[in-house]
XYZ file of C-alpha atoms in Angstrom:
185
model
C 101.024 105.898 130.538
C 101.776 103.776 133.094
C 98.802 101.239 135.110
C 100.254 99.706 139.024
C 97.900 97.384 140.774
C 96.133 96.731 137.869
C 93.948 93.364 137.688
C 93.591 91.634 133.914
C 91.896 88.512 133.651
C 94.376 85.682 132.918
C 92.630 85.205 129.418
C 93.165 88.701 128.602
C 96.963 88.702 129.397
C 99.039 88.977 126.055
C 102.895 87.878 126.398
C 102.117 86.784 130.443
C 102.556 88.781 133.543
C 104.796 92.498 133.627
C 105.896 91.326 129.695
C 103.890 94.526 128.626
C 106.866 95.730 127.144
C 107.824 93.105 125.600
C 104.597 92.512 123.781
C 104.955 96.142 122.656
C 108.512 95.707 121.292
C 107.756 93.489 118.938
C 105.200 95.670 117.551
C 107.341 99.140 117.870
C 110.252 96.133 115.352
C 108.103 94.727 112.956
C 107.403 99.366 112.493
C 110.198 100.149 112.940
C 111.720 98.127 109.901
C 112.603 95.071 111.637
C 110.156 92.562 110.135
C 111.962 94.136 106.473
C 110.647 93.668 103.341
C 111.465 92.647 99.861
C 110.494 94.472 97.035
C 111.408 96.888 93.626
C 113.511 99.868 93.762
C 110.186 101.523 91.889
C 111.211 105.198 92.727
C 114.922 104.491 90.710
C 112.888 102.742 88.083
C 109.524 105.612 87.661
C 112.412 107.991 87.471
C 114.329 106.622 84.381
C 111.080 105.815 83.216
C 110.269 109.430 83.494
C 113.398 110.971 82.880
C 113.048 108.792 78.931
C 109.774 110.822 78.697
C 110.246 113.981 79.042
C 112.160 116.218 77.215
C 114.304 119.142 77.365
C 115.956 121.417 74.286
C 113.773 118.160 71.959
C 115.601 115.949 73.315
C 114.687 113.257 76.183
C 116.223 114.039 79.498
C 117.953 111.181 80.259
C 120.303 111.887 77.680
C 121.700 114.774 79.711
C 124.531 113.999 82.152
C 123.418 115.799 85.004
C 120.458 114.095 84.358
C 121.823 110.926 84.369
C 124.421 111.905 87.659
C 120.755 112.611 89.924
C 119.608 109.578 88.218
C 122.861 107.739 89.992
C 121.732 109.669 92.905
C 118.357 108.400 93.047
C 119.617 104.857 92.880
C 122.280 105.041 95.231
C 119.755 106.208 97.860
C 117.273 103.904 97.012
C 118.853 100.852 97.141
C 120.333 100.997 100.330
C 117.441 101.321 101.760
C 116.446 97.966 99.361
C 119.530 96.639 101.018
C 118.709 97.088 104.590
C 115.042 96.195 103.931
C 116.358 92.389 102.355
C 118.240 92.172 105.525
C 116.112 92.615 108.065
C 114.173 89.917 106.241
C 116.695 86.965 105.662
C 117.186 88.267 109.496
C 113.920 87.932 110.538
C 113.006 85.134 108.494
C 116.172 82.691 109.002
C 115.868 83.498 112.621
C 119.471 85.648 113.225
C 119.476 87.580 116.366
C 118.413 90.835 115.473
C 119.731 93.884 116.838
C 119.740 97.855 115.817
C 119.209 96.717 112.054
C 115.347 97.637 112.123
C 116.226 100.470 113.635
C 119.322 101.622 111.349
C 116.685 100.824 108.549
C 114.629 102.679 109.188
C 116.698 105.804 110.404
C 118.279 105.502 107.147
C 114.294 105.919 104.820
C 113.297 108.808 107.789
C 116.548 111.040 106.162
C 116.598 110.004 102.689
C 113.236 110.404 102.118
C 113.721 113.876 101.978
C 117.108 113.913 99.797
C 115.438 111.397 97.371
C 112.280 113.913 97.067
C 115.166 116.687 96.539
C 116.739 114.852 94.113
C 113.289 114.180 91.860
C 112.894 117.628 92.059
C 115.851 118.884 90.972
C 115.606 116.477 88.326
C 112.322 117.009 87.062
C 111.683 120.602 87.829
C 109.177 122.535 89.972
C 106.540 120.410 87.756
C 107.554 117.142 90.194
C 105.155 119.080 92.797
C 102.389 119.514 90.636
C 99.008 117.213 91.268
C 97.065 117.462 88.371
C 96.601 119.199 85.020
C 98.663 119.585 81.800
C 101.814 119.601 83.632
C 102.058 116.671 86.154
C 103.193 113.554 83.738
C 103.757 111.367 87.308
C 99.805 111.547 87.847
C 100.409 113.320 91.162
C 102.897 110.755 92.536
C 105.843 112.272 92.719
C 103.775 115.114 94.560
C 102.357 112.452 96.895
C 106.267 111.328 97.517
C 106.803 114.604 98.672
C 104.588 114.913 101.153
C 104.830 111.528 102.550
C 108.745 112.097 102.420
C 108.060 114.789 104.973
C 105.527 113.635 106.678
C 106.894 110.008 107.274
C 109.740 111.204 109.725
C 107.946 111.281 112.568
C 105.799 108.169 112.407
C 107.568 105.252 114.781
C 109.529 108.202 116.302
C 112.099 110.342 114.694
C 115.275 109.907 113.952
C 116.389 110.921 117.150
C 114.439 108.316 119.150
C 115.908 105.862 116.532
C 119.456 106.843 116.613
C 119.195 105.954 120.968
C 117.471 102.604 119.804
C 120.694 101.627 117.950
C 123.103 102.934 120.854
C 120.690 100.678 123.017
C 121.306 97.697 120.918
C 124.715 98.106 120.495
C 125.037 98.833 124.085
C 126.756 102.335 123.919
C 126.591 103.615 127.484
C 125.369 100.621 128.849
C 126.382 97.601 130.907
C 124.659 95.003 128.574
C 122.875 95.571 124.622
C 119.041 96.296 124.839
C 117.271 93.380 122.793
C 115.141 93.724 119.234
C 111.866 92.648 120.052
C 110.961 89.371 118.882
C 109.179 89.513 115.499
C 108.874 85.555 114.161
C 109.186 82.956 116.500
């Protein structure tokens, strides 16, 4: 939505005159992961615990070589996302100039969320999609994560929007790179 010749009282003006897009891009940068995050690799940790508890053929699932391969895949996918978050957090808090990093983190999270849930589903079988009942060993967590991975493809812009933002921030197809929104002063 664009407004032309709109008048705003000076006391209600956020970010100064004609800086609306700069203010909006700051919020978008945070939404896209530019603020970073510090956290554990909780989905991998949960998967390991569940694999220790779940039995296949009378043995803990974690003893199966194919299950360990799936766990390794889950670890790599989740750890890269965690490391992007740490990098962005460090850059943000140390006032490093950010470019494509927030959108890169968002793009990676959007695309790998489905890969992680696919690996979890293949590791734990159809019971990973059950919420409630005798077969729900995760107490609904896997079911919720699977549904969330599908719906998280769009908020903050689709994966294609993130690719466009990365290209603009790197200056691809332009004379000059577009600056990322400032998230910390």
